[in-house]
Amino acid sequence: MSGMASDHNNSSQEEYIPHYLQKEDPFASKLSREADIIAGFYLTIIGILSTLGNGYVIFMSSKRKKKLRPAEIMTVNLAVCDLGISVVGKPFSIISFFSHRWMFGWIGCRWYGWAGFFFGCGSLITMTAVSLDRYLKICHLSYGTWLKRHHAFICLAIIWAYATFWATVPFAGVGSYAPEPFGTSCTLDWWLAQASVAGQAFVLSILFFCLLFPTAVIVFSYVKIILKVKSSTKEVAHYDTRIQNSHILEMKLTKVAMLICAGFLLAWIPYAVVSVWSAFGRPDSVPIQFSVVPTLLAKSAAMYNPIIYQVIDCKFACCRSGGLKAKSSLKKSRTYTISAHRDSTAMSETQLE
């Protein structure tokens, strides 16, 4: 029976023909012209906002590049990745949507797929490194005493090497880049999993090392940070009820951590679900008009982080002024001074710039 099942699976894999081989022109748009124009305008707006936002982060950081702390260096790298997605990738898809077909052939498709995956993976792994750094620094305070700038640069080298490896693996013959079902964009060839066991191994490796594992680290780190922030707030409030400003600040920090997680999950999880279904489910059962929505949503991820940075800066500017006043008015109590100092340390370590 097992032999018959294996033969059936092999025959089903051999019979499967991916969408880009079923028709003579895989780059013709499968959407209506009106839908392509709407998608083109959407990506144009996303691209402009992302370019301006991440460009602003990089420009402001360059003014004080010699004073950047390790966490700020990682933030700049995240902005570089997001800017790369906007500058290198989005013009290809914008032009193609407005042209109602992919305009750059197979070479352009593979380049676009590589660039999108390279910068997207770099962005995700950078975010993973930032979340892990925040977790270690907040939940294990001794970690911050030895972290130096050169550690951050070593981490950057690892991030870029990691992204380069996984983005280039498809060119080694174990994977590929292919057009999306709607024709005007390109991505990893998720449909290889339908054709062979080697394709399944490739897709599973990509999913684990470039999505599931980094996501698990991010969620774990920020959950631990939230729990630590809440426990610190309760501990300090136990000594003096007048520390309301600090309590407000801690709650805002909790919301920021949740925003970062939610922004990432909102952008990428729907695309991941559709990709997994295309790889291991029934890819032809996903309507083409539906498959374009998660793709467009994922392309908006590069726009979120600069907005979150600005929200953080505004909230911290307001909260710091109030926190300083509260601290100066309570210096008479030695017990409170010690507890406030601990809380201030926790707050400064929690700041996500």
GROMACS .gro file of C-alpha atoms in nm:
model
  353
    1MET     CA    1   0.000   0.000   0.000
    2SER     CA    2   0.282   0.240   0.088
    3GLY     CA    3   0.445   0.165  -0.249
    4MET     CA    4   0.122   0.243  -0.430
    5ALA     CA    5   0.088   0.571  -0.237
    6SER     CA    6   0.445   0.665  -0.322
    7ASP     CA    7   0.384   0.591  -0.691
    8HIS     CA    8   0.068   0.802  -0.677
    9ASN     CA    9   0.254   1.097  -0.521
   10ASN     CA   10   0.533   1.072  -0.776
   11SER     CA   11   0.287   1.059  -1.064
   12SER     CA   12   0.095   1.358  -0.928
   13GLN     CA   13   0.421   1.555  -0.897
   14GLU     CA   14   0.522   1.463  -1.252
   15GLU     CA   15   0.182   1.567  -1.385
   16TYR     CA   16   0.186   1.907  -1.219
   17ILE     CA   17   0.269   2.197  -1.451
   18PRO     CA   18   0.326   2.536  -1.286
   19HIS     CA   19   0.123   2.832  -1.403
   20TYR     CA   20   0.416   2.999  -1.581
   21LEU     CA   21   0.456   2.696  -1.811
   22GLN     CA   22   0.089   2.650  -1.888
   23LYS     CA   23   0.071   2.946  -2.125
   24GLU     CA   24   0.302   3.082  -2.391
   25ASP     CA   25   0.329   3.424  -2.226
   26PRO     CA   26   0.374   3.391  -1.846
   27PHE     CA   27   0.430   3.767  -1.810
   28ALA     CA   28   0.093   3.881  -1.945
   29SER     CA   29  -0.121   4.031  -1.670
   30LYS     CA   30  -0.407   3.811  -1.554
   31LEU     CA   31  -0.577   4.108  -1.388
   32SER     CA   32  -0.801   4.365  -1.547
   33ARG     CA   33  -0.635   4.683  -1.670
   34GLU     CA   34  -0.821   4.883  -1.405
   35ALA     CA   35  -0.691   4.654  -1.128
   36ASP     CA   36  -0.335   4.692  -1.259
   37ILE     CA   37  -0.363   5.070  -1.259
   38ILE     CA   38  -0.494   5.071  -0.901
   39ALA     CA   39  -0.210   4.841  -0.793
   40GLY     CA   40   0.039   5.064  -0.975
   41PHE     CA   41  -0.082   5.377  -0.795
   42TYR     CA   42  -0.080   5.190  -0.462
   43LEU     CA   43   0.281   5.079  -0.507
   44THR     CA   44   0.381   5.427  -0.621
   45ILE     CA   45   0.246   5.581  -0.301
   46ILE     CA   46   0.404   5.307  -0.088
   47GLY     CA   47   0.736   5.347  -0.270
   48ILE     CA   48   0.745   5.726  -0.227
   49LEU     CA   49   0.656   5.712   0.144
   50SER     CA   50   0.904   5.432   0.207
   51THR     CA   51   1.185   5.609   0.019
   52LEU     CA   52   1.127   5.938   0.198
   53GLY     CA   53   1.084   5.779   0.541
   54ASN     CA   54   1.383   5.546   0.528
   55GLY     CA   55   1.592   5.808   0.349
   56TYR     CA   56   1.518   6.050   0.631
   57VAL     CA   57   1.623   5.794   0.893
   58ILE     CA   58   1.953   5.731   0.709
   59PHE     CA   59   2.017   6.103   0.653
   60MET     CA   60   1.959   6.199   1.016
   61SER     CA   61   2.174   5.910   1.133
   62SER     CA   62   2.459   6.007   0.900
   63LYS     CA   63   2.488   6.342   1.078
   64ARG     CA   64   2.593   6.167   1.394
   65LYS     CA   65   2.739   5.846   1.253
   66LYS     CA   66   3.038   5.848   1.491
   67LYS     CA   67   2.806   5.872   1.793
   68LEU     CA   68   2.562   5.601   1.692
   69ARG     CA   69   2.511   5.336   1.956
   70PRO     CA   70   2.499   4.965   1.858
   71ALA     CA   71   2.118   4.954   1.860
   72GLU     CA   72   2.104   5.266   1.641
   73ILE     CA   73   2.346   5.110   1.393
   74MET     CA   74   2.109   4.816   1.356
   75THR     CA   75   1.820   5.057   1.306
   76VAL     CA   76   2.009   5.227   1.022
   77ASN     CA   77   2.071   4.888   0.862
   78LEU     CA   78   1.700   4.814   0.877
   79ALA     CA   79   1.633   5.144   0.701
   80VAL     CA   80   1.894   5.056   0.435
   81CYS     CA   81   1.721   4.723   0.368
   82ASP     CA   82   1.379   4.886   0.344
   83LEU     CA   83   1.516   5.161   0.119
   84GLY     CA   84   1.676   4.897  -0.103
   85ILE     CA   85   1.341   4.725  -0.150
   86SER     CA   86   1.180   5.056  -0.248
   87VAL     CA   87   1.453   5.183  -0.483
   88VAL     CA   88   1.568   4.858  -0.645
   89GLY     CA   89   1.248   4.656  -0.657
   90LYS     CA   90   0.937   4.871  -0.668
   91PRO     CA   91   1.010   5.057  -0.996
   92PHE     CA   92   1.006   4.723  -1.182
   93SER     CA   93   0.665   4.624  -1.049
   94ILE     CA   94   0.520   4.975  -1.081
   95ILE     CA   95   0.616   4.998  -1.449
   96SER     CA   96   0.480   4.648  -1.511
   97PHE     CA   97   0.146   4.715  -1.343
   98PHE     CA   98   0.094   5.031  -1.546
   99SER     CA   99   0.202   4.845  -1.862
  100HIS     CA  100  -0.041   4.561  -1.792
  101ARG     CA  101   0.240   4.302  -1.822
  102TRP     CA  102   0.586   4.224  -1.687
  103MET     CA  103   0.821   4.427  -1.907
  104PHE     CA  104   1.165   4.287  -1.819
  105GLY     CA  105   1.165   3.923  -1.930
  106TRP     CA  106   1.313   3.627  -1.746
  107ILE     CA  107   1.643   3.799  -1.663
  108GLY     CA  108   1.459   4.093  -1.510
  109CYS     CA  109   1.225   3.852  -1.330
  110ARG     CA  110   1.514   3.666  -1.168
  111TRP     CA  111   1.688   3.992  -1.075
  112TYR     CA  112   1.370   4.135  -0.925
  113GLY     CA  113   1.303   3.815  -0.733
  114TRP     CA  114   1.660   3.806  -0.602
  115ALA     CA  115   1.663   4.172  -0.498
  116GLY     CA  116   1.326   4.150  -0.326
  117PHE     CA  117   1.422   3.837  -0.136
  118PHE     CA  118   1.771   3.970  -0.053
  119PHE     CA  119   1.653   4.298   0.098
  120GLY     CA  120   1.343   4.140   0.251
  121CYS     CA  121   1.548   3.870   0.422
  122GLY     CA  122   1.804   4.130   0.533
  123SER     CA  123   1.525   4.342   0.681
  124LEU     CA  124   1.372   4.049   0.867
  125ILE     CA  125   1.703   3.921   1.005
  126THR     CA  126   1.798   4.274   1.111
  127MET     CA  127   1.468   4.305   1.294
  128THR     CA  128   1.538   3.968   1.454
  129ALA     CA  129   1.881   4.086   1.569
  130VAL     CA  130   1.732   4.408   1.709
  131SER     CA  131   1.464   4.220   1.901
  132LEU     CA  132   1.720   3.977   2.041
  133ASP     CA  133   1.946   4.266   2.141
  134ARG     CA  134   1.659   4.440   2.317
  135TYR     CA  135   1.563   4.119   2.497
  136LEU     CA  136   1.915   4.054   2.623
  137LYS     CA  137   1.971   4.414   2.725
  138ILE     CA  138   1.641   4.452   2.911
  139CYS     CA  139   1.599   4.108   3.061
  140HIS     CA  140   1.972   4.048   3.123
  141LEU     CA  141   2.110   4.393   3.209
  142SER     CA  142   2.473   4.278   3.233
  143TYR     CA  143   2.466   4.219   2.857
  144GLY     CA  144   2.466   4.594   2.789
  145THR     CA  145   2.792   4.649   2.977
  146TRP     CA  146   3.009   4.479   2.714
  147LEU     CA  147   2.822   4.545   2.387
  148LYS     CA  148   3.033   4.779   2.172
  149ARG     CA  149   3.010   4.930   1.825
  150HIS     CA  150   3.235   4.668   1.669
  151HIS     CA  151   2.995   4.396   1.789
  152ALA     CA  152   2.720   4.567   1.589
  153PHE     CA  153   2.935   4.575   1.275
  154ILE     CA  154   3.014   4.205   1.316
  155CYS     CA  155   2.640   4.142   1.343
  156LEU     CA  156   2.583   4.343   1.024
  157ALA     CA  157   2.835   4.130   0.837
  158ILE     CA  158   2.654   3.815   0.951
  159ILE     CA  159   2.317   3.959   0.847
  160TRP     CA  160   2.432   4.051   0.495
  161ALA     CA  161   2.608   3.715   0.451
  162TYR     CA  162   2.293   3.534   0.566
  163ALA     CA  163   2.070   3.728   0.326
  164THR     CA  164   2.316   3.683   0.038
  165PHE     CA  165   2.336   3.308   0.092
  166TRP     CA  166   1.962   3.242   0.097
  167ALA     CA  167   1.886   3.482  -0.188
  168THR     CA  168   2.155   3.324  -0.408
  169VAL     CA  169   2.076   2.959  -0.328
  170PRO     CA  170   1.806   2.941  -0.601
  171PHE     CA  171   2.072   3.017  -0.865
  172ALA     CA  172   2.265   2.706  -0.756
  173GLY     CA  173   2.002   2.482  -0.915
  174VAL     CA  174   1.804   2.392  -0.604
  175GLY     CA  175   1.540   2.659  -0.653
  176SER     CA  176   1.436   2.938  -0.883
  177TYR     CA  177   1.253   3.268  -0.920
  178ALA     CA  178   0.933   3.278  -1.123
  179PRO     CA  179   0.643   3.506  -1.215
  180GLU     CA  180   0.355   3.548  -0.976
  181PRO     CA  181   0.024   3.395  -1.093
  182PHE     CA  182  -0.106   3.743  -1.184
  183GLY     CA  183   0.194   3.795  -1.414
  184THR     CA  184   0.324   4.143  -1.328
  185SER     CA  185   0.561   4.055  -1.046
  186CYS     CA  186   0.814   3.783  -0.961
  187THR     CA  187   0.900   3.589  -0.648
  188LEU     CA  188   1.054   3.264  -0.525
  189ASP     CA  189   0.932   2.963  -0.718
  190TRP     CA  190   0.708   2.821  -0.445
  191TRP     CA  191   0.551   2.589  -0.702
  192LEU     CA  192   0.865   2.373  -0.717
  193ALA     CA  193   0.733   2.194  -0.409
  194GLN     CA  194   0.455   2.054  -0.627
  195ALA     CA  195   0.703   1.905  -0.874
  196SER     CA  196   0.968   1.720  -0.672
  197VAL     CA  197   1.096   1.623  -0.329
  198ALA     CA  198   1.400   1.847  -0.384
  199GLY     CA  199   1.162   2.136  -0.444
  200GLN     CA  200   0.981   2.059  -0.121
  201ALA     CA  201   1.312   2.055   0.070
  202PHE     CA  202   1.407   2.390  -0.082
  203VAL     CA  203   1.075   2.555   0.006
  204LEU     CA  204   1.075   2.413   0.360
  205SER     CA  205   1.429   2.540   0.417
  206ILE     CA  206   1.335   2.888   0.299
  207LEU     CA  207   1.023   2.893   0.515
  208PHE     CA  208   1.206   2.782   0.828
  209PHE     CA  209   1.531   2.982   0.807
  210CYS     CA  210   1.388   3.296   0.648
  211LEU     CA  211   1.044   3.322   0.809
  212LEU     CA  212   0.944   3.083   1.089
  213PHE     CA  213   1.263   3.087   1.295
  214PRO     CA  214   1.316   3.469   1.276
  215THR     CA  215   0.948   3.526   1.355
  216ALA     CA  216   0.969   3.297   1.657
  217VAL     CA  217   1.272   3.489   1.789
  218ILE     CA  218   1.095   3.824   1.740
  219VAL     CA  219   0.776   3.713   1.914
  220PHE     CA  220   0.967   3.551   2.200
  221SER     CA  221   1.186   3.858   2.252
  222TYR     CA  222   0.905   4.111   2.262
  223VAL     CA  223   0.682   3.895   2.479
  224LYS     CA  224   0.963   3.871   2.733
  225ILE     CA  225   1.020   4.247   2.707
  226ILE     CA  226   0.652   4.318   2.769
  227LEU     CA  227   0.651   4.095   3.076
  228LYS     CA  228   0.970   4.258   3.206
  229VAL     CA  229   0.835   4.610   3.153
  230LYS     CA  230   0.513   4.528   3.337
  231SER     CA  231   0.696   4.372   3.632
  232SER     CA  232   0.934   4.669   3.655
  233THR     CA  233   0.644   4.912   3.652
  234LYS     CA  234   0.466   4.729   3.936
  235GLU     CA  235   0.786   4.709   4.140
  236VAL     CA  236   0.855   5.084   4.116
  237ALA     CA  237   0.493   5.181   4.175
  238HIS     CA  238   0.504   4.981   4.498
  239TYR     CA  239   0.745   5.237   4.648
  240ASP     CA  240   0.565   5.555   4.547
  241THR     CA  241   0.233   5.620   4.378
  242ARG     CA  242   0.352   5.952   4.233
  243ILE     CA  243   0.544   5.778   3.954
  244GLN     CA  244   0.247   5.792   3.718
  245ASN     CA  245   0.450   5.944   3.433
  246SER     CA  246   0.693   5.655   3.442
  247HIS     CA  247   0.404   5.412   3.441
  248ILE     CA  248   0.259   5.581   3.132
  249LEU     CA  249   0.598   5.561   2.962
  250GLU     CA  250   0.625   5.190   3.034
  251MET     CA  251   0.283   5.124   2.888
  252LYS     CA  252   0.376   5.317   2.575
  253LEU     CA  253   0.689   5.107   2.542
  254THR     CA  254   0.472   4.798   2.563
  255LYS     CA  255   0.251   4.932   2.284
  256VAL     CA  256   0.558   5.007   2.069
  257ALA     CA  257   0.680   4.649   2.104
  258MET     CA  258   0.337   4.524   2.004
  259LEU     CA  259   0.331   4.763   1.706
  260ILE     CA  260   0.658   4.628   1.575
  261CYS     CA  261   0.538   4.270   1.600
  262ALA     CA  262   0.194   4.351   1.458
  263GLY     CA  263   0.339   4.550   1.167
  264PHE     CA  264   0.559   4.262   1.064
  265LEU     CA  265   0.291   3.998   1.103
  266LEU     CA  266   0.031   4.207   0.922
  267ALA     CA  267   0.260   4.258   0.624
  268TRP     CA  268   0.408   3.911   0.579
  269ILE     CA  269   0.190   3.641   0.732
  270PRO     CA  270  -0.089   3.660   0.468
  271TYR     CA  271   0.173   3.632   0.193
  272ALA     CA  272   0.337   3.340   0.373
  273VAL     CA  273   0.003   3.159   0.404
  274VAL     CA  274  -0.070   3.194   0.032
  275SER     CA  275   0.287   3.086  -0.053
  276VAL     CA  276   0.263   2.776   0.166
  277TRP     CA  277  -0.070   2.689   0.010
  278SER     CA  278   0.082   2.732  -0.336
  279ALA     CA  279   0.370   2.504  -0.237
  280PHE     CA  280   0.188   2.224  -0.053
  281GLY     CA  281  -0.182   2.273  -0.115
  282ARG     CA  282  -0.376   2.323  -0.435
  283PRO     CA  283  -0.217   2.630  -0.597
  284ASP     CA  284  -0.472   2.649  -0.877
  285SER     CA  285  -0.748   2.687  -0.618
  286VAL     CA  286  -0.618   3.031  -0.512
  287PRO     CA  287  -0.801   3.295  -0.722
  288ILE     CA  288  -0.559   3.518  -0.909
  289GLN     CA  289  -0.743   3.830  -0.793
  290PHE     CA  290  -0.697   3.710  -0.434
  291SER     CA  291  -0.329   3.618  -0.470
  292VAL     CA  292  -0.231   3.975  -0.557
  293VAL     CA  293  -0.360   4.120  -0.228
  294PRO     CA  294  -0.107   3.949   0.007
  295THR     CA  295   0.172   4.039  -0.235
  296LEU     CA  296   0.082   4.407  -0.231
  297LEU     CA  297   0.043   4.398   0.146
  298ALA     CA  298   0.391   4.247   0.190
  299LYS     CA  299   0.540   4.517  -0.034
  300SER     CA  300   0.410   4.780   0.209
  301ALA     CA  301   0.624   4.647   0.497
  302ALA     CA  302   0.913   4.880   0.414
  303MET     CA  303   0.689   5.179   0.488
  304TYR     CA  304   0.591   5.083   0.844
  305ASN     CA  305   0.919   5.113   1.033
  306PRO     CA  306   0.991   5.485   0.970
  307ILE     CA  307   0.637   5.563   1.089
  308ILE     CA  308   0.693   5.360   1.405
  309TYR     CA  309   1.025   5.539   1.463
  310GLN     CA  310   0.854   5.878   1.446
  311VAL     CA  311   0.579   5.765   1.684
  312ILE     CA  312   0.844   5.645   1.928
  313ASP     CA  313   1.038   5.974   1.906
  314CYS     CA  314   0.726   6.182   1.968
  315LYS     CA  315   0.613   5.971   2.263
  316PHE     CA  316   0.955   5.966   2.421
  317ALA     CA  317   0.995   6.341   2.377
  318CYS     CA  318   0.672   6.397   2.569
  319CYS     CA  319   0.735   6.130   2.830
  320ARG     CA  320   1.096   6.223   2.900
  321SER     CA  321   1.004   6.582   2.990
  322GLY     CA  322   0.737   6.461   3.230
  323GLY     CA  323   0.962   6.191   3.370
  324LEU     CA  324   1.240   6.439   3.449
  325LYS     CA  325   1.004   6.662   3.644
  326ALA     CA  326   0.873   6.370   3.847
  327LYS     CA  327   1.223   6.253   3.924
  328SER     CA  328   1.351   6.596   4.036
  329SER     CA  329   1.058   6.644   4.274
  330LEU     CA  330   1.123   6.315   4.450
  331LYS     CA  331   1.495   6.332   4.526
  332LYS     CA  332   1.432   6.368   4.900
  333SER     CA  333   1.347   6.001   4.941
  334ARG     CA  334   1.658   5.786   4.920
  335THR     CA  335   1.456   5.468   4.873
  336TYR     CA  336   1.261   5.622   4.588
  337THR     CA  337   1.575   5.761   4.428
  338ILE     CA  338   1.724   5.412   4.408
  339SER     CA  339   1.406   5.264   4.263
  340ALA     CA  340   1.363   5.553   4.018
  341HIS     CA  341   1.722   5.508   3.905
  342ARG     CA  342   1.654   5.142   3.835
  343ASP     CA  343   1.341   5.230   3.644
  344SER     CA  344   1.523   5.499   3.447
  345THR     CA  345   1.787   5.245   3.352
  346ALA     CA  346   1.522   5.002   3.234
  347MET     CA  347   1.354   5.276   3.031
  348SER     CA  348   1.673   5.386   2.861
  349GLU     CA  349   1.760   5.028   2.774
  350THR     CA  350   1.409   4.976   2.635
  351GLN     CA  351   1.422   5.272   2.397
  352LEU     CA  352   1.387   5.147   2.036
  353GLU     CA  353   1.537   5.413   1.819
   0.00000   0.00000   0.00000
